[in-house]
GROMACS .gro file of C-alpha atoms in nm:
model
  216
    1MET     CA    1  -1.447   1.008  -2.237
    2TRP     CA    2  -1.461   0.648  -2.119
    3ASN     CA    3  -1.357   0.374  -2.360
    4ARG     CA    4  -1.553   0.061  -2.264
    5ILE     CA    5  -1.386  -0.254  -2.392
    6VAL     CA    6  -1.486  -0.621  -2.386
    7VAL     CA    7  -1.186  -0.850  -2.439
    8THR     CA    8  -1.241  -1.211  -2.547
    9ASP     CA    9  -1.013  -1.478  -2.689
   10ARG     CA   10  -1.095  -1.341  -3.035
   11ASN     CA   11  -0.959  -0.990  -2.984
   12ARG     CA   12  -0.716  -1.034  -2.694
   13GLY     CA   13  -0.416  -0.966  -2.917
   14VAL     CA   14  -0.552  -0.622  -3.005
   15TYR     CA   15  -0.586  -0.522  -2.639
   16GLY     CA   16  -0.284  -0.706  -2.501
   17ALA     CA   17  -0.129  -0.395  -2.345
   18LEU     CA   18  -0.448  -0.304  -2.157
   19VAL     CA   19  -0.498  -0.662  -2.040
   20HIS     CA   20  -0.142  -0.665  -1.909
   21GLU     CA   21  -0.195  -0.332  -1.731
   22HIS     CA   22  -0.506  -0.465  -1.559
   23LEU     CA   23  -0.315  -0.775  -1.446
   24GLN     CA   24  -0.052  -0.543  -1.297
   25LYS     CA   25  -0.323  -0.348  -1.116
   26ARG     CA   26  -0.469  -0.673  -0.985
   27ARG     CA   27  -0.133  -0.768  -0.834
   28ILE     CA   28  -0.097  -0.428  -0.668
   29LEU     CA   29  -0.447  -0.436  -0.524
   30PHE     CA   30  -0.515  -0.796  -0.430
   31HIS     CA   31  -0.165  -0.905  -0.329
   32GLU     CA   32   0.029  -0.595  -0.227
   33LYS     CA   33  -0.252  -0.389  -0.069
   34LEU     CA   34  -0.500  -0.652   0.049
   35GLY     CA   35  -0.235  -0.913   0.125
   36TRP     CA   36  -0.404  -1.205  -0.049
   37ASP     CA   37  -0.184  -1.509  -0.105
   38ILE     CA   38  -0.277  -1.567  -0.468
   39PRO     CA   39  -0.089  -1.688  -0.779
   40ARG     CA   40   0.133  -1.414  -0.917
   41THR     CA   41   0.461  -1.330  -1.082
   42GLU     CA   42   0.688  -1.040  -0.997
   43HIS     CA   43   0.473  -0.806  -1.204
   44ILE     CA   44   0.121  -0.945  -1.251
   45GLU     CA   45  -0.151  -1.147  -1.080
   46GLN     CA   46  -0.295  -1.434  -1.280
   47ASP     CA   47  -0.455  -1.763  -1.181
   48GLN     CA   48  -0.643  -2.068  -1.312
   49TYR     CA   49  -0.946  -1.855  -1.397
   50ASP     CA   50  -0.753  -1.649  -1.653
   51ARG     CA   51  -0.793  -1.870  -1.959
   52ALA     CA   52  -0.964  -1.903  -2.300
   53GLU     CA   53  -1.322  -1.872  -2.172
   54THR     CA   54  -1.236  -1.566  -1.963
   55VAL     CA   55  -1.381  -1.234  -2.071
   56TYR     CA   56  -1.221  -0.914  -1.943
   57VAL     CA   57  -1.426  -0.595  -1.926
   58LEU     CA   58  -1.202  -0.289  -1.915
   59VAL     CA   59  -1.282   0.080  -1.881
   60GLU     CA   60  -1.002   0.297  -2.014
   61ARG     CA   61  -0.952   0.671  -2.022
   62ALA     CA   62  -0.650   0.865  -2.148
   63GLY     CA   63  -0.453   0.545  -2.191
   64ARG     CA   64  -0.510   0.418  -1.835
   65VAL     CA   65  -0.731   0.135  -1.711
   66GLU     CA   66  -0.982   0.294  -1.470
   67ALA     CA   67  -1.197  -0.014  -1.400
   68TYR     CA   68  -1.192  -0.383  -1.476
   69ALA     CA   69  -1.375  -0.709  -1.415
   70ARG     CA   70  -1.318  -1.073  -1.502
   71LEU     CA   71  -1.618  -1.267  -1.634
   72MET     CA   72  -1.655  -1.643  -1.663
   73PRO     CA   73  -1.951  -1.850  -1.782
   74THR     CA   74  -2.066  -2.096  -1.518
   75THR     CA   75  -2.047  -2.368  -1.784
   76ALA     CA   76  -1.669  -2.324  -1.805
   77LYS     CA   77  -1.427  -2.601  -1.717
   78VAL     CA   78  -1.065  -2.687  -1.786
   79SER     CA   79  -0.834  -2.968  -1.677
   80TYR     CA   80  -0.480  -2.921  -1.553
   81GLY     CA   81  -0.358  -3.277  -1.544
   82ALA     CA   82  -0.596  -3.472  -1.321
   83VAL     CA   83  -0.747  -3.159  -1.165
   84GLU     CA   84  -1.057  -3.005  -1.323
   85TYR     CA   85  -1.142  -2.643  -1.253
   86SER     CA   86  -1.473  -2.475  -1.328
   87TYR     CA   87  -1.535  -2.120  -1.204
   88MET     CA   88  -1.426  -1.968  -0.876
   89ILE     CA   89  -1.747  -1.991  -0.672
   90ARG     CA   90  -1.821  -2.349  -0.776
   91ASP     CA   91  -1.464  -2.458  -0.706
   92ALA     CA   92  -1.485  -2.296  -0.362
   93THR     CA   93  -1.795  -2.501  -0.283
   94ARG     CA   94  -1.598  -2.812  -0.385
   95GLY     CA   95  -1.332  -2.728  -0.127
   96MET     CA   96  -1.070  -2.646  -0.388
   97LEU     CA   97  -0.985  -2.290  -0.278
   98PRO     CA   98  -0.821  -2.276   0.066
   99GLY     CA   99  -0.951  -1.994   0.281
  100ILE     CA  100  -1.290  -1.966   0.109
  101PRO     CA  101  -1.560  -2.164   0.295
  102ASP     CA  102  -1.745  -2.429   0.094
  103ASP     CA  103  -2.089  -2.304   0.202
  104ILE     CA  104  -2.078  -1.957   0.045
  105LEU     CA  105  -2.388  -2.029  -0.168
  106GLY     CA  106  -2.592  -2.150   0.126
  107ALA     CA  107  -2.849  -2.402   0.006
  108ARG     CA  108  -2.814  -2.306  -0.361
  109VAL     CA  109  -2.646  -2.559  -0.588
  110PRO     CA  110  -2.358  -2.397  -0.782
  111PRO     CA  111  -2.513  -2.314  -1.118
  112GLN     CA  112  -2.384  -2.449  -1.447
  113ALA     CA  113  -2.595  -2.270  -1.703
  114ALA     CA  114  -2.524  -2.057  -2.009
  115SER     CA  115  -2.759  -1.792  -1.871
  116ILE     CA  116  -2.553  -1.740  -1.553
  117TRP     CA  117  -2.203  -1.589  -1.542
  118GLU     CA  118  -1.957  -1.510  -1.264
  119ALA     CA  119  -1.772  -1.182  -1.201
  120SER     CA  120  -1.444  -1.172  -1.009
  121ARG     CA  121  -1.141  -0.944  -0.971
  122VAL     CA  122  -1.342  -0.622  -0.986
  123GLU     CA  123  -1.201  -0.277  -0.920
  124ALA     CA  124  -1.303   0.076  -1.018
  125SER     CA  125  -1.128   0.408  -0.963
  126GLY     CA  126  -1.455   0.575  -0.863
  127ARG     CA  127  -1.832   0.570  -0.903
  128ALA     CA  128  -1.842   0.688  -1.264
  129ALA     CA  129  -1.591   0.421  -1.368
  130LEU     CA  130  -1.794   0.163  -1.177
  131VAL     CA  131  -2.114   0.259  -1.359
  132ALA     CA  132  -1.934   0.241  -1.694
  133LEU     CA  133  -1.796  -0.099  -1.601
  134PHE     CA  134  -2.127  -0.250  -1.498
  135LEU     CA  135  -2.316  -0.098  -1.790
  136THR     CA  136  -2.067  -0.268  -2.022
  137ILE     CA  137  -2.099  -0.598  -1.833
  138ALA     CA  138  -2.479  -0.583  -1.862
  139GLU     CA  139  -2.470  -0.504  -2.233
  140TYR     CA  140  -2.228  -0.788  -2.303
  141LEU     CA  141  -2.420  -1.044  -2.099
  142GLU     CA  142  -2.742  -0.944  -2.275
  143GLU     CA  143  -2.568  -1.013  -2.607
  144VAL     CA  144  -2.465  -1.365  -2.505
  145GLY     CA  145  -2.807  -1.452  -2.363
  146ALA     CA  146  -2.726  -1.435  -1.991
  147ASP     CA  147  -2.966  -1.297  -1.732
  148GLU     CA  148  -2.781  -1.339  -1.401
  149LEU     CA  149  -2.437  -1.254  -1.265
  150ILE     CA  150  -2.297  -1.400  -0.943
  151SER     CA  151  -1.993  -1.293  -0.745
  152PHE     CA  152  -1.812  -1.365  -0.420
  153THR     CA  153  -1.749  -1.013  -0.298
  154ARG     CA  154  -1.722  -0.790   0.003
  155LYS     CA  155  -2.026  -0.759   0.221
  156ASN     CA  156  -2.268  -0.477   0.130
  157PHE     CA  157  -2.162  -0.478  -0.237
  158ASP     CA  158  -2.526  -0.562  -0.315
  159ALA     CA  159  -2.617  -0.211  -0.195
  160ILE     CA  160  -2.353  -0.058  -0.422
  161VAL     CA  161  -2.481  -0.226  -0.738
  162ARG     CA  162  -2.843  -0.155  -0.646
  163ALA     CA  163  -2.748   0.214  -0.629
  164ILE     CA  164  -2.642   0.202  -0.995
  165GLY     CA  165  -2.960   0.032  -1.113
  166PHE     CA  166  -2.896  -0.341  -1.072
  167ASP     CA  167  -3.114  -0.580  -0.877
  168ALA     CA  168  -2.897  -0.762  -0.624
  169ALA     CA  169  -2.948  -1.012  -0.345
  170VAL     CA  170  -2.716  -1.188  -0.101
  171ILE     CA  171  -2.689  -1.566  -0.140
  172GLY     CA  172  -2.613  -1.762   0.174
  173GLU     CA  173  -2.461  -1.612   0.487
  174PRO     CA  174  -2.167  -1.369   0.501
  175VAL     CA  175  -1.833  -1.535   0.579
  176TYR     CA  176  -1.488  -1.406   0.668
  177TYR     CA  177  -1.216  -1.422   0.405
  178GLU     CA  178  -0.871  -1.279   0.476
  179GLY     CA  179  -1.020  -1.133   0.797
  180LYS     CA  180  -1.298  -0.934   0.628
  181PRO     CA  181  -1.668  -1.008   0.569
  182TYR     CA  182  -1.752  -1.139   0.224
  183CYS     CA  183  -2.059  -1.298   0.071
  184ALA     CA  184  -2.192  -1.436  -0.255
  185ILE     CA  185  -2.441  -1.216  -0.437
  186SER     CA  186  -2.670  -1.252  -0.736
  187MET     CA  187  -2.721  -0.961  -0.975
  188ARG     CA  188  -2.963  -0.881  -1.258
  189TRP     CA  189  -2.963  -0.572  -1.474
  190ALA     CA  190  -3.285  -0.529  -1.675
  191GLU     CA  191  -3.372  -0.200  -1.503
  192ALA     CA  192  -3.020  -0.064  -1.547
  193LEU     CA  193  -3.049  -0.102  -1.925
  194GLU     CA  194  -3.404   0.035  -1.940
  195THR     CA  195  -3.364   0.357  -1.741
  196GLY     CA  196  -3.211   0.547  -2.030
  197ASP     CA  197  -2.984   0.761  -1.811
  198SER     CA  198  -2.698   0.516  -1.772
  199GLU     CA  199  -2.488   0.692  -2.034
  200ALA     CA  200  -2.529   1.017  -1.844
  201HIS     CA  201  -2.394   0.850  -1.534
  202VAL     CA  202  -2.106   0.712  -1.737
  203ALA     CA  203  -2.009   1.057  -1.859
  204ALA     CA  204  -2.035   1.217  -1.516
  205PRO     CA  205  -1.723   1.294  -1.312
  206ALA     CA  206  -1.621   1.034  -1.055
  207LEU     CA  207  -1.801   1.089  -0.726
  208ALA     CA  208  -1.542   0.909  -0.511
  209ASP     CA  209  -1.167   0.957  -0.508
  210GLU     CA  210  -1.083   0.628  -0.342
  211PRO     CA  211  -1.085   0.308  -0.551
  212MET     CA  212  -1.383   0.077  -0.512
  213ARG     CA  213  -1.238  -0.265  -0.434
  214LEU     CA  214  -1.521  -0.498  -0.487
  215ALA     CA  215  -1.500  -0.863  -0.585
  216GLY     CA  216  -1.266  -1.149  -0.504
   0.00000   0.00000   0.00000
């Protein structure tokens, strides 16, 4: 059985151990395996987008985190001294994230709207965990009044989320990040919540043994 958990600043203390485990997994994947030069300690990966507004969606089974995603409203902002950060995609377009081109949204202006959120740091142990993860994301975003999710992710991820019932479209042109093709995508989920068979997919055995390493 999957346990689908949404962690906010209001309940983070309750799920502290699972949040810490997912930060450990992020370090292993994004730094150790993919070789990204990102903020980290000896044990975890954590950066300027892990803060009060951040929402973590975790899928847990038998005490282990099987999938996770980091969500941020596009209205978010925080100041560290004289430097103001917003969310990852917008900051990239402002030239604040070395290695990520500033034109990843093409002609689209980086949104700042309560109805649009960003997903980053996404990983799933297999297809069933991925479906559980994105079903939970869709349900949560519906609750907070959002209708669009954007992400800077590996190329062809739009096809993956379409296969689980989301509408998805590439924004701008694919670019190379850390030597691999990435692009910004836009996702909507009305059909995924209306099909009625999402829970069946969630309960199904994983269809892929290798982890799905998805978003930046």
